[in-house]
Tab-separated table of C-alpha atoms and ligand atoms in Angstrom:
chain	number	residue	atom	x	y	z
A	1122	MET	CA	0.620	-25.859	-80.921
A	1123	GLY	CA	0.906	-24.797	-77.242
A	1124	LYS	CA	1.193	-27.082	-74.266
A	1125	ILE	CA	-1.055	-30.108	-73.835
A	1126	THR	CA	-2.838	-30.988	-70.613
A	1127	PHE	CA	-3.403	-34.659	-69.891
A	1128	SER	CA	-6.099	-35.272	-67.261
A	1129	LEU	CA	-7.072	-38.592	-65.737
A	1130	ILE	CA	-10.030	-38.140	-63.388
A	1131	LYS	CA	-11.757	-41.098	-61.740
A	1132	ALA	CA	-14.509	-41.922	-59.308
A	1133	ASP	CA	-16.422	-44.881	-57.952
A	1134	VAL	CA	-20.022	-43.949	-58.638
A	1135	GLY	CA	-21.429	-47.439	-58.185
A	1136	GLY	CA	-20.261	-51.052	-58.373
A	1137	TRP	CA	-21.638	-54.010	-60.320
A	1138	PRO	CA	-22.107	-56.257	-58.433
A	1139	GLY	CA	-20.843	-55.167	-55.017
A	1140	HIS	CA	-17.533	-53.352	-55.387
A	1141	SER	CA	-16.210	-55.520	-58.236
A	1142	LYS	CA	-16.738	-53.753	-61.578
A	1143	VAL	CA	-18.160	-50.791	-63.470
A	1144	HIS	CA	-21.455	-51.403	-65.340
A	1145	PRO	CA	-21.227	-50.767	-69.141
A	1146	GLU	CA	-24.072	-48.237	-68.930
A	1147	LEU	CA	-21.843	-45.955	-66.830
A	1148	ILE	CA	-19.077	-46.139	-69.421
A	1149	LYS	CA	-21.596	-45.405	-72.163
A	1150	THR	CA	-22.941	-42.398	-70.269
A	1151	ALA	CA	-19.425	-40.979	-69.837
A	1152	GLU	CA	-18.556	-41.604	-73.498
A	1153	GLU	CA	-21.687	-39.831	-74.718
A	1154	GLU	CA	-20.982	-36.794	-72.570
A	1155	LEU	CA	-17.305	-36.544	-73.500
A	1156	ALA	CA	-18.100	-36.979	-77.213
A	1157	LYS	CA	-20.086	-33.717	-77.034
A	1158	GLU	CA	-16.902	-31.856	-76.024
A	1159	LYS	CA	-14.465	-33.413	-78.484
A	1160	GLY	CA	-13.110	-30.661	-80.725
A	1161	LYS	CA	-14.487	-28.067	-78.293
A	1162	LEU	CA	-13.277	-28.181	-74.691
A	1163	LEU	CA	-11.398	-31.434	-75.320
A	1164	ILE	CA	-8.922	-32.533	-77.947
A	1165	ASP	CA	-9.589	-36.198	-77.249
A	1166	TYR	CA	-10.811	-38.642	-74.601
A	1167	HIS	CA	-10.951	-42.291	-73.645
A	1168	VAL	CA	-13.267	-43.835	-71.045
A	1169	THR	CA	-12.306	-46.980	-69.201
A	1170	SER	CA	-12.559	-48.686	-65.830
A	1171	CYS	CA	-10.529	-50.567	-63.279
A	1172	GLY	CA	-12.503	-52.557	-60.738
A	1173	ASP	CA	-15.400	-50.371	-59.574
A	1174	ASP	CA	-13.791	-47.087	-60.678
A	1175	LEU	CA	-14.933	-45.141	-63.736
A	1176	GLN	CA	-11.924	-43.535	-65.441
A	1177	LEU	CA	-12.015	-40.447	-67.682
A	1178	ILE	CA	-8.860	-39.872	-69.720
A	1179	MET	CA	-8.885	-36.450	-71.402
A	1180	THR	CA	-6.510	-34.271	-73.396
A	1181	HIS	CA	-7.049	-30.520	-73.798
A	1182	GLN	CA	-5.351	-27.139	-73.584
A	1183	GLN	CA	-7.110	-25.714	-70.541
A	1184	GLY	CA	-4.198	-26.298	-68.138
A	1185	VAL	CA	-4.300	-28.174	-64.828
A	1186	ASP	CA	-7.074	-27.424	-62.313
A	1187	SER	CA	-9.279	-25.997	-65.053
A	1188	LYS	CA	-12.749	-25.188	-63.786
A	1189	ASP	CA	-14.257	-26.249	-67.111
A	1190	ILE	CA	-12.500	-29.633	-67.241
A	1191	HIS	CA	-13.125	-30.437	-63.585
A	1192	GLY	CA	-16.716	-29.267	-63.930
A	1193	LEU	CA	-17.180	-31.507	-66.965
A	1194	ALA	CA	-15.841	-34.521	-65.043
A	1195	TRP	CA	-18.029	-33.714	-62.033
A	1196	ASN	CA	-21.152	-33.409	-64.189
A	1197	ILE	CA	-20.368	-36.728	-65.862
A	1198	PHE	CA	-19.939	-38.444	-62.507
A	1199	GLU	CA	-23.237	-36.931	-61.380
A	1200	LYS	CA	-24.987	-38.154	-64.506
A	1201	ALA	CA	-23.421	-41.605	-64.104
A	1202	THR	CA	-24.542	-41.603	-60.457
A	1203	GLY	CA	-28.081	-41.042	-61.718
A	1204	VAL	CA	-27.761	-44.088	-63.989
A	1205	ALA	CA	-26.204	-46.088	-61.133
A	1206	LYS	CA	-29.107	-45.186	-58.864
A	1207	LYS	CA	-31.629	-46.287	-61.457
A	1208	LEU	CA	-29.875	-49.662	-61.826
A	1209	LYS	CA	-29.451	-49.756	-58.041
A	1210	LEU	CA	-25.745	-50.365	-58.514
A	1211	TYR	CA	-23.893	-50.885	-55.283
A	1212	GLY	CA	-22.781	-47.758	-53.421
A	1213	ALA	CA	-24.193	-45.463	-56.123
A	1214	GLY	CA	-22.486	-42.076	-55.863
A	1215	GLN	CA	-19.915	-43.429	-53.369
A	1216	ASP	CA	-17.139	-40.965	-54.211
A	1217	MET	CA	-19.385	-37.919	-54.719
A	1218	LEU	CA	-18.752	-36.361	-51.334
A	1219	LYS	CA	-19.993	-32.832	-51.944
A	1220	ASP	CA	-23.381	-31.635	-53.151
A	1221	ALA	CA	-22.340	-28.844	-55.464
A	1222	PHE	CA	-19.318	-28.221	-57.670
A	1223	SER	CA	-17.364	-25.159	-56.630
A	1224	GLY	CA	-14.682	-24.706	-59.277
A	1225	ASN	CA	-12.212	-27.513	-58.559
A	1226	ILE	CA	-12.830	-31.222	-58.204
A	1227	ARG	CA	-9.957	-31.673	-55.722
A	1228	GLY	CA	-11.185	-32.551	-52.259
A	1229	MET	CA	-14.634	-33.509	-53.546
A	1230	GLY	CA	-14.118	-37.275	-53.731
A	1231	PRO	CA	-12.856	-38.156	-57.235
A	1232	GLY	CA	-9.124	-38.843	-57.801
A	1233	ILE	CA	-7.083	-36.707	-60.216
A	1234	ALA	CA	-3.741	-37.094	-61.989
A	1235	GLU	CA	-3.062	-34.231	-64.397
A	1236	MET	CA	-0.059	-32.588	-65.966
A	1237	GLU	CA	0.666	-29.940	-68.571
A	1238	PHE	CA	3.677	-30.270	-70.853
A	1239	THR	CA	5.095	-29.566	-74.292
A	1240	GLU	CA	4.359	-32.543	-76.524
A	1241	ARG	CA	7.599	-33.967	-77.908
A	1242	LYS	CA	8.252	-35.319	-81.402
A	1243	GLY	CA	7.309	-38.725	-80.008
A	1244	GLU	CA	5.282	-38.695	-76.783
A	1245	PRO	CA	4.514	-42.134	-75.296
A	1246	ILE	CA	2.280	-41.793	-72.238
A	1247	ILE	CA	1.073	-44.486	-69.861
A	1248	THR	CA	-1.953	-44.348	-67.573
A	1249	PHE	CA	-1.877	-46.640	-64.545
A	1250	MET	CA	-5.120	-47.363	-62.718
A	1251	MET	CA	-5.247	-49.274	-59.433
A	1252	ASP	CA	-8.265	-50.607	-57.567
A	1253	LYS	CA	-8.553	-51.676	-53.887
A	1254	THR	CA	-5.498	-49.834	-52.658
A	1255	GLU	CA	-4.174	-46.377	-51.722
A	1256	PRO	CA	-1.916	-43.711	-53.337
A	1257	GLY	CA	1.178	-44.966	-51.460
A	1258	ALA	CA	0.963	-48.145	-53.571
A	1259	PHE	CA	2.657	-46.119	-56.320
A	1260	ASN	CA	5.691	-45.207	-54.176
A	1261	LEU	CA	7.645	-48.367	-54.882
A	1262	PRO	CA	7.042	-48.609	-58.652
A	1263	ILE	CA	7.538	-44.864	-59.314
A	1264	TYR	CA	10.702	-44.844	-57.210
A	1265	ARG	CA	11.987	-47.841	-59.152
A	1266	MET	CA	11.223	-46.251	-62.547
A	1267	PHE	CA	12.943	-42.932	-61.841
A	1268	ALA	CA	15.559	-43.706	-59.189
A	1269	ASP	CA	16.531	-47.376	-59.108
A	1270	PRO	CA	19.397	-48.313	-61.441
A	1271	PHE	CA	18.582	-52.007	-60.971
A	1272	ASN	CA	15.203	-51.325	-62.598
A	1273	THR	CA	16.067	-48.564	-65.040
A	1274	ALA	CA	19.239	-49.220	-66.982
A	1275	GLY	CA	19.018	-45.753	-68.537
A	1276	LEU	CA	19.905	-44.127	-65.205
A	1277	VAL	CA	23.317	-45.726	-65.616
A	1278	ILE	CA	23.880	-45.819	-69.375
A	1279	ASP	CA	21.749	-43.078	-71.004
A	1280	PRO	CA	23.549	-39.683	-70.951
A	1281	ASN	CA	20.117	-37.997	-71.347
A	1282	PHE	CA	19.013	-38.787	-67.803
A	1283	HIS	CA	22.123	-40.005	-66.063
A	1284	ALA	CA	21.727	-37.017	-63.679
A	1285	GLY	CA	18.532	-38.505	-62.228
A	1286	PHE	CA	15.211	-36.867	-61.329
A	1287	LYS	CA	13.557	-34.526	-58.850
A	1288	PHE	CA	10.695	-35.910	-56.725
A	1289	GLU	CA	7.819	-33.959	-55.182
A	1290	ILE	CA	6.785	-35.877	-52.051
A	1291	TRP	CA	3.630	-35.105	-50.063
A	1292	ASP	CA	2.952	-35.717	-46.411
A	1293	ILE	CA	-0.749	-36.510	-46.814
A	1294	LYS	CA	-1.461	-36.362	-43.071
A	1295	GLU	CA	0.096	-32.922	-42.475
A	1296	HIS	CA	-0.683	-31.554	-45.960
A	1297	LYS	CA	2.939	-30.532	-46.611
A	1298	ARG	CA	5.366	-31.258	-49.424
A	1299	VAL	CA	9.095	-31.512	-49.989
A	1300	PHE	CA	11.194	-31.647	-53.186
A	1301	MET	CA	14.054	-34.161	-53.138
A	1302	ASN	CA	16.703	-35.180	-55.623
A	1303	ALA	CA	17.719	-38.671	-56.693
A	1304	PRO	CA	20.313	-40.082	-56.597
A	1305	GLU	CA	21.818	-37.481	-54.178
A	1306	GLU	CA	19.155	-37.915	-51.478
A	1307	MET	CA	18.131	-41.499	-52.178
A	1308	TYR	CA	18.460	-42.770	-48.616
A	1309	GLU	CA	16.521	-39.837	-47.111
A	1310	MET	CA	13.862	-40.232	-49.791
A	1311	LEU	CA	13.456	-43.918	-49.000
A	1312	ALA	CA	13.120	-43.127	-45.292
A	1313	LEU	CA	9.955	-41.222	-46.214
A	1314	LEU	CA	8.643	-43.306	-49.100
A	1315	GLY	CA	8.784	-46.585	-47.172
A	1316	ALA	CA	6.103	-45.102	-44.883
A	1317	LYS	CA	3.673	-45.283	-47.765
A	1318	SER	CA	0.457	-44.565	-45.896
A	1319	ARG	CA	1.798	-41.106	-45.038
A	1320	TYR	CA	4.423	-39.966	-47.572
A	1321	VAL	CA	3.510	-40.300	-51.231
A	1322	ILE	CA	5.148	-39.315	-54.481
A	1323	LYS	CA	3.002	-36.634	-56.123
A	1324	ARG	CA	5.132	-35.672	-59.152
A	1325	VAL	CA	8.473	-36.370	-60.778
A	1326	TYR	CA	10.420	-33.680	-62.691
A	1327	PRO	CA	13.493	-33.730	-64.926
A	1328	LYS	CA	16.529	-32.014	-63.438
A	1329	SER	CA	17.664	-28.631	-64.691
A	1330	GLY	CA	20.053	-28.776	-67.596
A	1331	GLU	CA	18.657	-32.113	-68.780
A	1332	LYS	CA	16.902	-32.782	-72.067
A	1333	LEU	CA	13.378	-31.833	-70.926
A	1334	PRO	CA	12.062	-28.568	-69.380
A	1335	GLU	CA	12.574	-28.775	-65.614
A	1336	ASP	CA	9.180	-27.259	-64.787
A	1337	GLU	CA	7.123	-29.818	-66.756
A	1338	PRO	CA	6.303	-33.002	-64.807
A	1339	VAL	CA	7.063	-36.387	-66.308
A	1340	ALA	CA	4.889	-38.347	-63.878
A	1341	VAL	CA	1.944	-37.513	-61.625
A	1342	ILE	CA	0.000	-39.570	-59.092
A	1343	SER	CA	-3.440	-38.948	-57.558
A	1344	THR	CA	-3.054	-38.360	-53.830
A	1345	GLU	CA	-6.594	-37.780	-52.675
A	1346	LYS	CA	-7.352	-39.407	-49.331
A	1347	LEU	CA	-11.051	-40.103	-49.171
A	1348	PHE	CA	-10.782	-40.860	-45.503
A	1349	GLN	CA	-9.464	-37.410	-44.750
A	1350	ILE	CA	-11.960	-35.686	-46.988
A	1351	ALA	CA	-14.949	-37.468	-45.543
A	1352	LYS	CA	-13.597	-37.870	-41.979
A	1353	LYS	CA	-14.991	-41.369	-42.040
A	1354	TYR	CA	-14.306	-44.381	-44.197
A	1355	ILE	CA	-16.165	-44.413	-47.483
A	1356	GLY	CA	-13.974	-46.621	-49.669
A	1357	LYS	CA	-10.257	-46.699	-50.401
A	1358	ASP	CA	-8.915	-43.951	-52.581
A	1359	ASP	CA	-7.920	-46.287	-55.409
A	1360	PRO	CA	-5.138	-44.261	-57.052
A	1361	VAL	CA	-4.156	-43.495	-60.650
A	1362	ALA	CA	-0.942	-42.244	-62.223
A	1363	VAL	CA	0.222	-40.881	-65.553
A	1364	VAL	CA	3.814	-41.418	-66.696
A	1365	ARG	CA	5.628	-40.144	-69.810
A	1366	ALA	CA	8.354	-42.331	-71.332
A	1367	GLN	CA	11.369	-42.494	-73.697
A	1368	SER	CA	14.022	-40.064	-75.049
A	1369	GLY	CA	15.407	-38.584	-71.860
A	1370	LEU	CA	12.989	-40.556	-69.658
A	1371	PRO	CA	12.763	-44.215	-68.676
A	1372	ALA	CA	11.802	-46.348	-71.693
A	1373	LEU	CA	8.322	-47.867	-71.869
A	1374	GLY	CA	9.746	-51.183	-70.663
A	1375	GLU	CA	11.500	-49.496	-67.739
A	1376	VAL	CA	8.250	-47.814	-66.756
A	1377	LEU	CA	6.457	-51.195	-66.756
A	1378	GLU	CA	9.262	-53.280	-65.238
A	1379	PRO	CA	8.507	-52.498	-61.542
A	1380	PHE	CA	5.171	-54.304	-61.936
A	1381	ALA	CA	6.947	-57.573	-62.727
A	1382	PHE	CA	7.268	-57.701	-58.928
A	1383	PRO	CA	3.805	-57.888	-57.300
A	1384	HIS	CA	4.622	-55.834	-54.188
A	1385	LEU	CA	2.434	-55.768	-51.095
A	1386	VAL	CA	0.007	-52.888	-50.798
A	1387	SER	CA	-2.695	-52.024	-48.298
A	1388	GLY	CA	-6.349	-52.070	-49.254
A	1389	TRP	CA	-8.127	-55.211	-50.462
A	1390	MET	CA	-11.137	-56.289	-48.360
A	1391	ARG	CA	-12.675	-53.319	-46.493
A	1392	GLY	CA	-9.529	-51.309	-47.178
A	1393	SER	CA	-8.058	-53.119	-44.180
A	1394	HIS	CA	-5.700	-55.778	-45.551
A	1395	ASN	CA	-2.254	-56.143	-47.042
A	1396	GLY	CA	-2.031	-58.070	-50.278
A	1397	PRO	CA	-0.085	-58.267	-53.536
A	1398	ILE	CA	-0.956	-55.978	-56.431
A	1399	ILE	CA	-1.604	-57.940	-59.638
A	1400	PRO	CA	-0.797	-56.364	-63.007
A	1401	VAL	CA	-3.719	-57.353	-65.269
A	1402	ALA	CA	-5.131	-56.864	-68.741
A	1403	GLN	CA	-8.225	-54.690	-68.961
A	1404	LYS	CA	-10.492	-57.738	-69.277
A	1405	ASP	CA	-9.284	-58.925	-65.854
A	1406	ALA	CA	-9.704	-55.557	-64.164
A	1407	MET	CA	-12.356	-56.812	-61.750
A	1408	CYS	CA	-11.997	-57.355	-58.050
A	1409	THR	CA	-13.770	-60.528	-56.994
A	1410	ARG	CA	-11.633	-62.758	-54.749
A	1411	PHE	CA	-11.999	-61.342	-51.222
A	1412	ASP	CA	-12.887	-58.113	-53.085
A	1413	GLY	CA	-9.508	-58.142	-54.818
A	1414	PRO	CA	-6.700	-58.860	-54.796
A	1415	PRO	CA	-5.695	-55.247	-55.525
A	1416	ARG	CA	-4.894	-54.779	-59.183
A	1417	VAL	CA	-3.334	-52.423	-61.655
A	1418	VAL	CA	-4.087	-51.833	-65.339
A	1419	ALA	CA	-1.767	-49.933	-67.702
A	1420	LEU	CA	-3.045	-48.319	-70.899
A	1421	GLY	CA	-0.461	-46.832	-73.250
A	1422	PHE	CA	-0.938	-44.112	-75.884
A	1423	GLN	CA	1.139	-42.085	-78.323
A	1424	LEU	CA	0.060	-38.464	-78.377
A	1425	ALA	CA	-0.385	-36.764	-81.745
A	1426	GLU	CA	-1.133	-33.050	-81.196
A	1427	GLY	CA	-3.045	-34.132	-78.124
A	1428	LYS	CA	-4.934	-36.933	-79.927
A	1429	LEU	CA	-4.848	-40.229	-78.042
A	1430	VAL	CA	-3.425	-42.842	-80.375
A	1431	GLY	CA	-4.316	-46.025	-78.515
A	1432	PRO	CA	-4.941	-47.489	-76.053
A	1433	VAL	CA	-2.614	-50.443	-75.890
A	1434	ASP	CA	-3.418	-52.766	-73.007
A	1435	LEU	CA	0.151	-53.073	-71.740
A	1436	PHE	CA	-0.206	-55.719	-69.028
A	1437	ALA	CA	-1.911	-58.071	-71.507
A	1438	ASP	CA	1.672	-59.133	-72.322
A	1439	VAL	CA	2.568	-62.709	-71.357
A	1440	GLY	CA	5.745	-61.134	-69.959
A	1441	PHE	CA	3.694	-60.383	-66.826
A	1442	ASP	CA	2.384	-63.949	-66.418
A	1443	ASN	CA	4.982	-64.814	-63.790
A	1444	ALA	CA	4.107	-61.700	-61.781
A	1445	ARG	CA	0.465	-62.779	-61.893
A	1446	ARG	CA	1.306	-66.322	-60.803
A	1447	LYS	CA	3.492	-65.057	-57.992
A	1448	ALA	CA	0.786	-62.599	-56.911
A	1449	LEU	CA	-1.809	-65.376	-56.708
A	1450	GLU	CA	0.536	-67.520	-54.640
A	1451	ILE	CA	1.141	-64.582	-52.283
A	1452	ALA	CA	-2.614	-63.945	-52.147
A	1453	ASP	CA	-3.181	-67.549	-50.972
A	1454	TYR	CA	-0.419	-67.235	-48.407
A	1455	MET	CA	-1.643	-63.891	-47.042
A	1456	ARG	CA	-5.269	-65.043	-46.894
A	1457	ARG	CA	-4.372	-67.954	-44.654
A	1458	HIS	CA	-3.563	-65.446	-41.893
A	1459	GLY	CA	-7.281	-64.612	-41.733
A	1460	PRO	CA	-7.824	-61.811	-39.209
A	1461	PHE	CA	-4.170	-61.688	-38.130
A	1462	GLU	CA	-1.611	-59.010	-38.920
A	1463	PRO	CA	0.239	-58.494	-41.182
A	1464	HIS	CA	-2.581	-59.612	-43.535
A	1465	ARG	CA	-5.002	-57.446	-41.593
A	1466	LEU	CA	-3.644	-53.901	-41.254
A	1467	PRO	CA	-2.463	-52.540	-37.903
A	1468	LEU	CA	-5.222	-50.906	-35.835
A	1469	GLU	CA	-4.509	-47.299	-36.765
A	1470	GLU	CA	-4.636	-48.030	-40.482
A	1471	MET	CA	-7.808	-50.107	-40.632
A	1472	GLU	CA	-10.742	-48.493	-42.338
A	1473	TYR	CA	-13.351	-50.609	-40.554
A	1474	THR	CA	-13.059	-51.579	-36.926
A	1475	THR	CA	-15.186	-53.029	-34.175
A	1476	LEU	CA	-12.480	-52.410	-31.571
A	1477	PRO	CA	-14.092	-49.458	-29.747
A	1478	LYS	CA	-17.256	-51.557	-29.260
A	1479	VAL	CA	-15.268	-54.599	-28.167
A	1480	MET	CA	-13.333	-52.441	-25.671
A	1481	GLU	CA	-16.529	-50.876	-24.372
A	1482	ARG	CA	-17.976	-54.310	-23.682
A	1483	LEU	CA	-14.792	-55.501	-21.962
A	1484	LYS	CA	-13.932	-52.364	-20.032
A	1485	ASP	CA	-15.040	-53.675	-16.630
A	1486	ARG	CA	-13.402	-57.052	-17.163
A	1487	PHE	CA	-9.860	-55.791	-17.755
A	1488	GLU	CA	-7.804	-56.290	-14.572
A	1489	LYS	CA	-4.526	-54.709	-13.610
A	1490	VAL	CA	-1.492	-56.938	-14.011
A	1491	GLU	CA	1.345	-56.396	-11.510
B	1378	F6R	C1	-12.627	-51.960	-50.440
B	1378	F6R	C2	-14.017	-52.135	-50.846
B	1378	F6R	C3	-14.734	-53.355	-50.417
B	1378	F6R	C4	-15.747	-53.033	-49.308
B	1378	F6R	C5	-16.442	-54.294	-48.788
B	1378	F6R	C6	-17.480	-53.990	-47.740
B	1378	F6R	O1	-12.099	-50.781	-50.950
B	1378	F6R	O2	-14.591	-51.295	-51.490
B	1378	F6R	O3	-13.859	-54.368	-50.024
B	1378	F6R	O4	-15.106	-52.373	-48.255
B	1378	F6R	O5	-17.071	-54.964	-49.835
B	1378	F6R	O6	-18.389	-53.083	-48.273
B	1378	F6R	P1	-19.747	-52.658	-47.551
B	1378	F6R	O7	-19.369	-52.130	-46.194
B	1378	F6R	O8	-20.290	-51.608	-48.464
B	1378	F6R	O9	-20.607	-53.874	-47.479
B	1379	MG	MG1	-16.874	-49.310	-54.511
B	1380	MG	MG1	-12.564	-48.822	-56.307
């Protein structure tokens, strides 16, 4: 069997109610459409949701950026938009920014995380789906998985990846990228990655001479910026990621461990607030309190010739209860700041603002101060 492509493509095509959840009819629509392609274009699929985002998980052998796979996803989102419109779901078609599909779904609104690789004897793969936040929310956990020895014991004690990993980092404002090596360039990498609204990890690769082929990614993150595509705010770009684990890579538990710390991310209400990200089981993947708090779901699979054996709802584990408790405490604490920074984002990062209007009204009342 040749290489497998794993594609996770997602879009918000309507919320139920408000921006909280995906209606079951949308999931059913996507399942029916994907079922028609199983054994044809697709090897396998799984449809799920996180918050108001409809998530299509697909395996196939068409490679990344395949016109057929992207076209299939686009048509499904269009069909689901039709259903959403009929049910008058909130913001029906929100992420469908272009009228016609032109060969590649990138830059059209939906988020994509895809990678092509040679399936190993045992291939555990984890899909992470976040709602009410932005791609930079993955910087800290992905860095921890693949570069932080205090998270990933294997970096220190497993000869198979003691050499570390290569990171592909994107500047999403300037549309540029740079490849950097950990641990050699750790400090320089962190100088970029800490500025998470601008520099984001796009892919992680094994290093040459290690156990896995150096040109096949081991992790990929969606980096679409809806704001930049649409030139105006139309919802946060709720990111997704796909991570491979074990034998020469961080173990499943090392891939999940960063989420035991509910770090602060930007997003939440109106995409304009900092708040903790809560790791939750699928059943809790709904954003209600102040339209959040931001959350992350992890579904795990074993691949068998591209077949998806799973999913296992990985954050359903009681091992993440403390992270959830801590996140809720932080949510209370942050909320008490109301409209003040650093709960509310700084001016240049807010997705909604009344400031220009406020300034217009006050412009004649501002006096010079000596
Ligand atoms: C954040 C999000 C929601 C909305 C908020 C206001 O990503 O989707 O928090 O921004 O509910 O939505 P509108 O302006 O549609 O009433
Ligand atoms: Mg929405
Ligand atoms: Mg969303």
